[in-house]
XYZ file of C-alpha atoms in Angstrom:
565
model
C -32.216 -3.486 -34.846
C -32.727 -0.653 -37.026
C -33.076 3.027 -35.225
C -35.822 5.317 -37.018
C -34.509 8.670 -36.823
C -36.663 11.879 -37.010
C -34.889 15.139 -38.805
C -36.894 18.605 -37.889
C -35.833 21.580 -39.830
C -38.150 24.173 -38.425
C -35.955 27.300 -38.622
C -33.170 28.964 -40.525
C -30.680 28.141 -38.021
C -31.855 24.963 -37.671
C -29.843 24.497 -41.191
C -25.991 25.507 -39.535
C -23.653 23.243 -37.633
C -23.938 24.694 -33.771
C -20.160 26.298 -34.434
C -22.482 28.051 -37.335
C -25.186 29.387 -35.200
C -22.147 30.486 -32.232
C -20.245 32.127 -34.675
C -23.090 34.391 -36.393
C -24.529 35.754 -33.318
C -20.644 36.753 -31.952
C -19.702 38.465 -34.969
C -22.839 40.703 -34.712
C -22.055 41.542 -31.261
C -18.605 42.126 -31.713
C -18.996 44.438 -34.452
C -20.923 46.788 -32.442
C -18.607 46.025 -29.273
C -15.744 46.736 -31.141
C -16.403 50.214 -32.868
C -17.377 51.614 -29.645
C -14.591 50.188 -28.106
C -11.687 51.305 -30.537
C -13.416 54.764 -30.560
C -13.143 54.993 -26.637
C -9.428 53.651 -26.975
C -8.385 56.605 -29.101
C -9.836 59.339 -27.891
C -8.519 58.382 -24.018
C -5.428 56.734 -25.336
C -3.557 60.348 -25.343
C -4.664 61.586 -21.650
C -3.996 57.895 -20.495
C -0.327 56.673 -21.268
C 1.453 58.882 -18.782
C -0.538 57.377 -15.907
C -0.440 53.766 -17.535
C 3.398 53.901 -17.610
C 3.286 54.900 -13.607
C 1.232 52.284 -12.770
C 3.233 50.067 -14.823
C 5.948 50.678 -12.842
C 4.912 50.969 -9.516
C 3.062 47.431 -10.270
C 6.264 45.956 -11.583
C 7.841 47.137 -8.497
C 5.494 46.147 -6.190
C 5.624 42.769 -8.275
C 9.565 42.754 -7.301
C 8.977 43.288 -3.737
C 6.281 40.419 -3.301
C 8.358 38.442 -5.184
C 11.130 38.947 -2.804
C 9.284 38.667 0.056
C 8.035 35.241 -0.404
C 11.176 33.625 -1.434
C 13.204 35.094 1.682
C 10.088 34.142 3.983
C 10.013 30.455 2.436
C 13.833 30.364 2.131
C 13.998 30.597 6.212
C 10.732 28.276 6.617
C 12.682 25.289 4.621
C 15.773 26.388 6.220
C 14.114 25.846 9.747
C 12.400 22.614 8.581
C 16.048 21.114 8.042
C 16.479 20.460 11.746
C 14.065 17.756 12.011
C 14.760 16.102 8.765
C 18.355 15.624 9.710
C 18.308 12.077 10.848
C 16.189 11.393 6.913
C 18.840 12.131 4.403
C 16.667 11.727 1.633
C 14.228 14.036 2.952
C 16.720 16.518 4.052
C 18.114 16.770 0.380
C 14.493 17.375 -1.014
C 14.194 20.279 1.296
C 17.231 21.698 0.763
C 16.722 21.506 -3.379
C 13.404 23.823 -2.132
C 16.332 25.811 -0.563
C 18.029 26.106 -3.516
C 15.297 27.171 -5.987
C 14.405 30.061 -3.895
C 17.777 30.662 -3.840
C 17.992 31.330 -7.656
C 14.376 33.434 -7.298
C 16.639 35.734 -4.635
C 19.517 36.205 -6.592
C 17.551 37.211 -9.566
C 14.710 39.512 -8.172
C 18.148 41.065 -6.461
C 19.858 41.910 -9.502
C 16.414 43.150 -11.105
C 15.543 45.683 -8.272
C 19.272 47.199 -8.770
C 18.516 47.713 -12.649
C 15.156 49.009 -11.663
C 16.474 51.024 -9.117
C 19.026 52.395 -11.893
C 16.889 53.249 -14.189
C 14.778 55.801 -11.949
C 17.591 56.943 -9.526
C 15.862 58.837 -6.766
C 12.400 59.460 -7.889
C 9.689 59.799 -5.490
C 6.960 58.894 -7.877
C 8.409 55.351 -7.947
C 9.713 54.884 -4.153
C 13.276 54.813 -5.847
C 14.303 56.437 -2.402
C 14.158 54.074 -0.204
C 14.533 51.534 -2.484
C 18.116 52.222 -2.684
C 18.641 52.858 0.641
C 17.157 49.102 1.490
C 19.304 47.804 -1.325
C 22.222 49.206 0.170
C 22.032 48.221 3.824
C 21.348 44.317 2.534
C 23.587 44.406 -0.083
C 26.100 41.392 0.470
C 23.093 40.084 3.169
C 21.510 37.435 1.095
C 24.533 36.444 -0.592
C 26.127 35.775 2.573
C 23.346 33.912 4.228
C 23.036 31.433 1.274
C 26.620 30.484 0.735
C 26.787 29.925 4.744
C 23.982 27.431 4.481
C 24.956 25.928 1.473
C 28.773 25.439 3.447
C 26.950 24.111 6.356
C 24.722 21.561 4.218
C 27.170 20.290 2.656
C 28.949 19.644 5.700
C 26.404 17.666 7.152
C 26.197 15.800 3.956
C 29.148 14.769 3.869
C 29.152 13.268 7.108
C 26.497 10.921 6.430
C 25.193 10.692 9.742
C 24.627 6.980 11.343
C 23.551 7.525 14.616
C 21.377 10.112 17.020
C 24.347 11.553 18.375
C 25.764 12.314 14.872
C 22.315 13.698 14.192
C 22.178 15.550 17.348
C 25.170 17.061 16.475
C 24.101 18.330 12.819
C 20.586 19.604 14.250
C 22.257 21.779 16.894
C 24.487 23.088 14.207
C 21.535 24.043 12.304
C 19.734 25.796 15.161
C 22.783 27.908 15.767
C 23.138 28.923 12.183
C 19.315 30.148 12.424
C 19.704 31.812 15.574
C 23.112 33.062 14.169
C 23.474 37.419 13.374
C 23.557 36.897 9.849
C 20.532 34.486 9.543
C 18.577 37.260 11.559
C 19.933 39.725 9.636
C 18.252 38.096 6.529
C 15.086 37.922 8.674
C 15.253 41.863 8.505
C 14.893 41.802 5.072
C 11.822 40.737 5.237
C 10.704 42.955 7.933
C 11.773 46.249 5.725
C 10.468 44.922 2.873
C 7.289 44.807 4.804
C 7.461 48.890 4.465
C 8.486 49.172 0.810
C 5.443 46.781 0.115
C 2.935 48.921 1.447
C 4.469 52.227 -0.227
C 4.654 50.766 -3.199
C 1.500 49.333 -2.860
C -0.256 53.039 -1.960
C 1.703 54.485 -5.210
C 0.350 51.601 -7.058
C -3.386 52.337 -5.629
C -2.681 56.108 -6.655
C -1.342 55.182 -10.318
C -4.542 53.110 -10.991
C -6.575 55.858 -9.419
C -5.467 58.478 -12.093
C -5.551 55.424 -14.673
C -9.122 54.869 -14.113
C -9.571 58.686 -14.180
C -8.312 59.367 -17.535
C -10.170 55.760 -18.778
C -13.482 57.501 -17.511
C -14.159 59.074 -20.548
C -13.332 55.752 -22.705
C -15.291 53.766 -20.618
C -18.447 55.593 -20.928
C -18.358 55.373 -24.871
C -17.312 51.505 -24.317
C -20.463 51.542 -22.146
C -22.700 52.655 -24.322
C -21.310 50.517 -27.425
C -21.536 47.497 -24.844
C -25.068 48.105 -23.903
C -26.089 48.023 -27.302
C -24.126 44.524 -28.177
C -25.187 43.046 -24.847
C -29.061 44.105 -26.003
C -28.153 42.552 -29.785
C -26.766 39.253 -28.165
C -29.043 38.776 -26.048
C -31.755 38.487 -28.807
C -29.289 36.518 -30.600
C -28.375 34.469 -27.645
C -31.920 33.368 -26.978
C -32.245 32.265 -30.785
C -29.320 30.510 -30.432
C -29.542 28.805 -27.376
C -33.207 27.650 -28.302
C -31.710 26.173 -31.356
C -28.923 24.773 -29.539
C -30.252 23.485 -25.831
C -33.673 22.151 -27.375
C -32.013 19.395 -28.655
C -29.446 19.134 -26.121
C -32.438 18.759 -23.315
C -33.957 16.197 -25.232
C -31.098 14.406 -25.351
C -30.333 14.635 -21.305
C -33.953 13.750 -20.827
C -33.170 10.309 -22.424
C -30.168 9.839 -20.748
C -30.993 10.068 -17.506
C -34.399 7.732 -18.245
C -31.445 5.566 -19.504
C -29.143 5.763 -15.954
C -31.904 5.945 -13.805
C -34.313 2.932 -15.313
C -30.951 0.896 -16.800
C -33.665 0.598 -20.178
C -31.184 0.285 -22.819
C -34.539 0.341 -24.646
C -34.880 3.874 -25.238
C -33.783 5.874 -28.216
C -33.200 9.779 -27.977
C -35.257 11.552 -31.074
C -32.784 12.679 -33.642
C -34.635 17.174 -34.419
C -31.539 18.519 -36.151
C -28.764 17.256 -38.538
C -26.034 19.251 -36.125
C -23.156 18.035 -33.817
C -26.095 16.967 -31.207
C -28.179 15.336 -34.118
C -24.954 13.536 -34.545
C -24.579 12.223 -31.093
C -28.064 11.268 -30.619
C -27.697 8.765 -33.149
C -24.089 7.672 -31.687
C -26.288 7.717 -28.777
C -29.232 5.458 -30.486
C -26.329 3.242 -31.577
C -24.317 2.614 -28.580
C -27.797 1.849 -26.572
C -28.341 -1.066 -29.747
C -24.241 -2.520 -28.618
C -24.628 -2.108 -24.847
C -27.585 -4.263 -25.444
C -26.073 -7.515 -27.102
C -23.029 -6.524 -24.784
C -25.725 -7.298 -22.159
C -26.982 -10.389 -23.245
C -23.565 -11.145 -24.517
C -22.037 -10.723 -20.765
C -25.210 -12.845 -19.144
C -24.275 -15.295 -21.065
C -20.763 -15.332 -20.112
C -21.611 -14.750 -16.429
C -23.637 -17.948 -16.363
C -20.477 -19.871 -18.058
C -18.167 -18.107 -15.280
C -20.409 -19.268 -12.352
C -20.990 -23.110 -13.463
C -17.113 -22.760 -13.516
C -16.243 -21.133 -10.443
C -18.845 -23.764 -8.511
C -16.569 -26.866 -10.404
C -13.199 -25.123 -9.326
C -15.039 -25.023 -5.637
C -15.904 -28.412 -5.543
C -12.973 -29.550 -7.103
C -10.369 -27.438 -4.832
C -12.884 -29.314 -1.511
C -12.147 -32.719 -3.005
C -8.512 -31.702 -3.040
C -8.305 -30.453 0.666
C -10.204 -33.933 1.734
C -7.967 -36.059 -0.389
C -5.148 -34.417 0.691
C -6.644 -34.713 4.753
C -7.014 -38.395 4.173
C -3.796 -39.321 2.911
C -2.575 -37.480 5.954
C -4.381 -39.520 8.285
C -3.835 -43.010 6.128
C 0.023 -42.799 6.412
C -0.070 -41.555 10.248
C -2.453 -44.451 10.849
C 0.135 -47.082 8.631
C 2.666 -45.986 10.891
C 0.688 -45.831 14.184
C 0.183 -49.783 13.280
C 3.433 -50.632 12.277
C 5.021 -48.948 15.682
C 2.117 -50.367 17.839
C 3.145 -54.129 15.962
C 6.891 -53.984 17.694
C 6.019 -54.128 21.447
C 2.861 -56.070 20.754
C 5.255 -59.067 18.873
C 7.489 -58.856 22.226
C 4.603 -59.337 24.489
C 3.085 -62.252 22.530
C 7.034 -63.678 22.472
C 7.093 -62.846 26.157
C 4.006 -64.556 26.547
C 4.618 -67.422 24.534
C 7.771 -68.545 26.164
C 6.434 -68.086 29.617
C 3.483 -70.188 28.192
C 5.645 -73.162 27.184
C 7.612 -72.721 30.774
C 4.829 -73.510 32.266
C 3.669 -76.063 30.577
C 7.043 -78.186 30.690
C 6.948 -77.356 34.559
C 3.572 -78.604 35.024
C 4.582 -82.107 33.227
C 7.320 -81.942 35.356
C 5.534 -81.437 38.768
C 2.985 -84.585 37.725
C 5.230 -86.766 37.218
C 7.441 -85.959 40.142
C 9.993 -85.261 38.263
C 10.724 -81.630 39.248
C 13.933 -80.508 41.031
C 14.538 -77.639 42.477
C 16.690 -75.994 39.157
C 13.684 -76.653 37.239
C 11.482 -74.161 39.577
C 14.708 -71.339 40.246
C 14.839 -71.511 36.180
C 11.217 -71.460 35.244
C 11.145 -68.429 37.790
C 13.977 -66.517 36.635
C 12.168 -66.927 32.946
C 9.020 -66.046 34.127
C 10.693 -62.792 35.694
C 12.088 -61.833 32.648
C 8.873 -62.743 30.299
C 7.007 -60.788 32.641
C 9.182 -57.476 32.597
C 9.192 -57.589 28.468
C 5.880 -58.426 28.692
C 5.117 -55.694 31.061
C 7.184 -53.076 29.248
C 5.922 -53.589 25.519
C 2.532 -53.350 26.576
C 3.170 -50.563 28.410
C 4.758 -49.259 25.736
C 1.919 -49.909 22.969
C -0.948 -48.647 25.504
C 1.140 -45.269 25.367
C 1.140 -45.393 21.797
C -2.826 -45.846 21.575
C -3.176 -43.303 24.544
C -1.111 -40.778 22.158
C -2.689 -41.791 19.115
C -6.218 -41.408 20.503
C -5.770 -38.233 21.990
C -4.122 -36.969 18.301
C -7.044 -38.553 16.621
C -9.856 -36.564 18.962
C -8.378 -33.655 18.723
C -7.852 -33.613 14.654
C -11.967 -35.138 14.941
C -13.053 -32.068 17.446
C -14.070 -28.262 16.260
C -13.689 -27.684 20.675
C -10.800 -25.787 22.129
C -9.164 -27.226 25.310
C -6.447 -26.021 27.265
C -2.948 -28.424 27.156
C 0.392 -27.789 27.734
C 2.377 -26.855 24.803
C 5.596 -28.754 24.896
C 3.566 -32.144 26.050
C 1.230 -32.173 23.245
C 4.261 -31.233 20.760
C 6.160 -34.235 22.144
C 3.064 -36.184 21.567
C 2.985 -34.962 17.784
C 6.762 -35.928 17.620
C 5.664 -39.409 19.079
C 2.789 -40.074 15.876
C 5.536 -38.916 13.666
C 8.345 -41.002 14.677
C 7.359 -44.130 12.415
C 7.935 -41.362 9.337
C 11.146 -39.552 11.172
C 12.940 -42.534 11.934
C 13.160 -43.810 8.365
C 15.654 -40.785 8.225
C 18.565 -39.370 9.506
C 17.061 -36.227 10.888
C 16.628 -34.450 14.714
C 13.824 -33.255 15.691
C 14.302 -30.434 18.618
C 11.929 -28.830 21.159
C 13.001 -25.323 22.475
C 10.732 -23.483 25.483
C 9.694 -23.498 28.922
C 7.401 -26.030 30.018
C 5.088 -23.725 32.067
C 3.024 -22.324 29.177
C -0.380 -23.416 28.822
C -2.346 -22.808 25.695
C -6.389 -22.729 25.396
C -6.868 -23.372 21.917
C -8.026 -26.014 19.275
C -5.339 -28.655 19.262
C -6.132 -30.660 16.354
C -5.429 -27.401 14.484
C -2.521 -27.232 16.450
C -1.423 -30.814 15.745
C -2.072 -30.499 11.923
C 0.385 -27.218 11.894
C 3.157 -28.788 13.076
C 2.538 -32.151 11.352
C 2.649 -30.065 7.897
C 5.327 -28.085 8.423
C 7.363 -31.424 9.336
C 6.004 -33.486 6.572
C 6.931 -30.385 4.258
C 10.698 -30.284 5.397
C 10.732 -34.017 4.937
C 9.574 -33.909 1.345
C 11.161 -30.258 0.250
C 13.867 -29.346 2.282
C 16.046 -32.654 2.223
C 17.142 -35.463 -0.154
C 16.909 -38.729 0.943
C 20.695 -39.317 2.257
C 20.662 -35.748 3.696
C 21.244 -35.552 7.549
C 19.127 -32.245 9.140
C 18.367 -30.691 12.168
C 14.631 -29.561 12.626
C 14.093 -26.923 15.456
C 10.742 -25.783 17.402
C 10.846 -23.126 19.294
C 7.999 -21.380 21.429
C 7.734 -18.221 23.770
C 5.300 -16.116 25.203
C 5.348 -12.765 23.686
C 6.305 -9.975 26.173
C 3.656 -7.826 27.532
C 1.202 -9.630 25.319
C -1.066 -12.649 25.542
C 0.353 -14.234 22.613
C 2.179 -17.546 21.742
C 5.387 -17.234 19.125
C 6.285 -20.531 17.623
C 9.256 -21.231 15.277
C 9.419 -23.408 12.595
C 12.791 -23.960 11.332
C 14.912 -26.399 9.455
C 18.453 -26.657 7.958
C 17.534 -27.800 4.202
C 17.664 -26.348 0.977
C 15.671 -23.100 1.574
C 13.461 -21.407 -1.024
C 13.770 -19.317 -4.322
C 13.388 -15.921 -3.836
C 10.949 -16.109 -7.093
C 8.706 -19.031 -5.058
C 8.738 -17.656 -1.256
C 5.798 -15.690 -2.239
C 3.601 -17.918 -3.510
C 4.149 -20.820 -1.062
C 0.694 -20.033 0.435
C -1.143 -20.374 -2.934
C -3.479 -23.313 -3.239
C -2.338 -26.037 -5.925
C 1.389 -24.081 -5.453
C 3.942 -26.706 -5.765
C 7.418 -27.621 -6.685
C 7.289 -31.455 -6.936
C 4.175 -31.851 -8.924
C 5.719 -34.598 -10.829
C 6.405 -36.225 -7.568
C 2.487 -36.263 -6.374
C 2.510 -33.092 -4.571
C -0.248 -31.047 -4.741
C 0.331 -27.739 -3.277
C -2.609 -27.630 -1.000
C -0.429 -28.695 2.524
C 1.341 -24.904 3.177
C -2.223 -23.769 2.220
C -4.300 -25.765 4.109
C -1.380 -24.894 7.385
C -2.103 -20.889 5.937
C -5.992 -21.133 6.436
C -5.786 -23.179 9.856
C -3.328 -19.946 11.209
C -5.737 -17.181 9.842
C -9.250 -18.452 10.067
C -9.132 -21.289 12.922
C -6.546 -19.991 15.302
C -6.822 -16.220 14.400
C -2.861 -15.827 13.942
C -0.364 -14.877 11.541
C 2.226 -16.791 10.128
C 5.327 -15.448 8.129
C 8.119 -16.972 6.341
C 11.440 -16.614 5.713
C 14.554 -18.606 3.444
C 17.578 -18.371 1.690
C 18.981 -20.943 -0.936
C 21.304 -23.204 0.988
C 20.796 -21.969 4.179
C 16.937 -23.427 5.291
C 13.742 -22.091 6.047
C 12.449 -20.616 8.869
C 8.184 -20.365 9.602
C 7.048 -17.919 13.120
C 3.479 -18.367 13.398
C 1.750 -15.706 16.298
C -1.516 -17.094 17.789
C -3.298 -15.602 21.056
C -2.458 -18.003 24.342
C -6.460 -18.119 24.694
């Protein structure tokens, strides 16, 4: 797109760079300014260097004094705030380097009242007086008080304090030491130099009194000199500034059109071939980029979002994949352990059949004795107890099953007791456990109930296990897997721990175990969505936490905290 640009050159400054049009209208001024200025200085420079020199001096001791006063005063405040920051080394050593710095600012605003003190011995004009006098009643004072406190930091340093008693011990040493004669004795600087401040101060008000006095004269030629500059630049400041703001106006005026209507549209009218004629064509120019950066990011947005929605659908087919496998081996086991008491029973049930049979034939053709009947009944005793047991056994099974298979089906929360329905879990799970040489343990109290959703429940535990079984172990490894519950104290929350014996986890990976697709046996089908399927359920569904913790060699450990209802 190409930007037509207007150029206006309706006036002679119109023709200067705005450092140009600045620069002309200060010299004029200043020329004026500074004849009446220099004239003012010389004729009151005579009459005014005696009082300049006294207020010199009484300012640079005043200067001293305030100087002094606020390092002693912030000396004692950090020296006061190292009683509670005795039991935090690190934050007693950064207030005691504050100590330390004011410590310097003491010793050397010391040493530079003495000089100034000998250089006007005893003169009233400057408060010399009792200047010495103060200097001599705190002479070895401050010296004193800071080599004590340094001693007694030090010693508490050095001790490196481990416990409250230690700590006790160092605070009360500290609250003696500012309690002590010499710290108060430093406080006392501070109260005299309370005095020598305001004396100084009133010598300092008088200096700049007779200052001002002997200025007077100056100050009304400087007046007059800077009446007739200020009446100059203002005529040269409006020529200036009309010259210089026009443009700079028209330029705002288009950029807030710009922010407030987001038209990239609009071009700002180029009136002078300055620094602002210059930036309203940068201007012109950007608004041309930020408009195919526009179009240029739409486009990309729209690629972005067709992407996002294919990693979203993809990530769901993942989760449901992964769900289904799940629930295909827990079913192939289910059948296979089901298939072992049912093959008894029809055993069972096929020898008793053929019993009876040959006993029948028997009885019809009067052929039965007595042995046949006490043996036919002590078979039939024994066919029915197997047959009695196994199907007791697989109707548990089903019952278990069932119950597992509801609750994973169901989004509604029941209330069940936790160790039954973990034994239940461990029952699915044993046609997967007992193809290795692991233990499974359950550690709590029976009496805690839980109102919650146990399919969620079911599927934590069942991922955590099948985890362990794939990470944690090598096929010919023997471990020990132990879940533990509790009730929190004086809370209405359940604490469950995960933990196994295995292999444990890199330092580099135990942060990322949560991450979808995260996985460390991708080549062996995993696909890292089980720890983050087990990190949603904890968050979202059962509105818990769930932390982890491992070392190499040593196994893992999971706590998951989830409310009791």
């Amino acid at each position: 797109m190409e930007v037509k640009h207007r150029l206006t050159k309706n006036s002679f400054l119109g023709r200067f760079k705005v450092g140009s049009k600045i620069t002309i209208g200060y010299f004029i001024a200043l020329g004026i300014a500074v004849t009446g200025t220099s004239t003012g200085l010389l004729v009151g420079e005579y009459t005014q260097s005696e009082s300049l020199q006294l207020a010199a001096i009484t300012h640079e001791e005043l200067e001293l004094l305030h100087q002094l006063q606020t390092a002693v005063l912030q000396s004692r405040t950090h020296q006061q705030q190292l009683i509670p920051l005795a039991e935090n080394p690190n934050d007693f050593k950064e207030e005691y380097e504050h100590i330390l710095k004011h410590a310097v600012t003491i010793r050397k605003i010391w040493s530079d009242l003495n000089l100034f003190s000998q250089r006007y011995p005893n003169d009233a004009k400057f408060n010399t007086a009792k200047l010495d006098r103060f200097l001599l009643n705190y002479q070895e004072i401050p010296e004193k008080y800071l080599k004590e406190l340094d001693m007694l930091v030090n010693q508490i340093q050095a001790q490196d304090l481990k416990n409250d008693i230690e700590v006790g011990i160092a605070q009360r040493q500290l609250l003696q030491f500012t309690n002590s004669d010499l710290a108060l004795k430093f406080d006392g600087i501070s109260d005299d130099l309370v005095q020598l401040v305001a004396k100084s101060y009133i010598l300092a008000k008088d200096a700049e009194s007779a200052a001002q006095e002997a200025n007077s004269f100056r100050l009304w030629l400087i007046i007059v000199a800077l009446a007739s500059s200020i009446m100059l630049a203002g005529l040269m400041a409006l020529l200036v500034s009309k010259a210089i703001t026009q443009p700079l106006k028209n330029l705002t005026n288009v950029a807030k059109q710009i922010t407030s209507k987001s038209d990239f549209n609009l071009r700002a009218p180029v009136i002078s071939d300055d620094e602002v004629g210059i930036l309203a064509v940068s201007l012109n120019q950007l608004m041309i980029r930020v408009n195919e950066l526009l179009l240029d990011n739409q486009n990309r947005t729209k690629s972005l979002e067709e992407a996002n929605e294919k990693l979203i659908s993809t990530q769901e087919q993942l989760i449901v994949q992964e769900k289904m496998a799940a629930l295909g081996s827990l079913t192939a086991g289910i059948a296979h352990e089901i298939n072992t008491p049912l093959g008894i029973g029809v055993s069972a049930a096929s020898l008793l059949s053929e019993k009876t049979r040959v006993l029948s034939a028997a009885y019809h053709d009067g052929t039965m004795k007595r042995s046949d009947l006490d043996n036919y009944l002590d078979i039939a005793t024994q066919s029915n107890t197997m047959l009695m047991g196994n199907l007791q056994r697989a109707a548990e099974l089903v019952q278990s099953f069932k119950q597992v298979a509801i609750d994973q089906s169901s989004e509604e929360a029941r209330t069940f007791n936790i160790k039954e329905y973990l034994q239940g879990i461990l029952i699915q799970l044993h046609p997967k456990l007992k193809q290795t040489k692991h233990k499974v343990e359950i550690n709590g109290v029976e009496e805690i109930f839980i109102t919650s959703y146990p399919g969620a429940f079911s599927q934590i535990i069942t991922n955590l296990i099948v985890n362990s079984l794939i990470h944690a172990y090598e096929p010919e490894d023997s471990g020990l897997i132990v879940i533990s519950y509790h009730q929190q104290v004086s809370s209405n929350y359940l604490i469950l721990e995960y933990a196994d014996d295995g292999k444990g986890i890199e330092k580099e990976n135990l942060q990322k175990i949560f991450d979808p697709f995260f996985t460390t046996k991708r080549n062996q089908g995993g696909s890292g969505l089980g720890l983050h399927i087990l990190f949603n359920i904890v968050n979202q569904k059962l509105l818990g936490t769930i932390d982890c913790e491992s070392k190499l060699g040593l196994g893992t450990k999971f706590t998951i905290k989830i409310p009791l209802e």
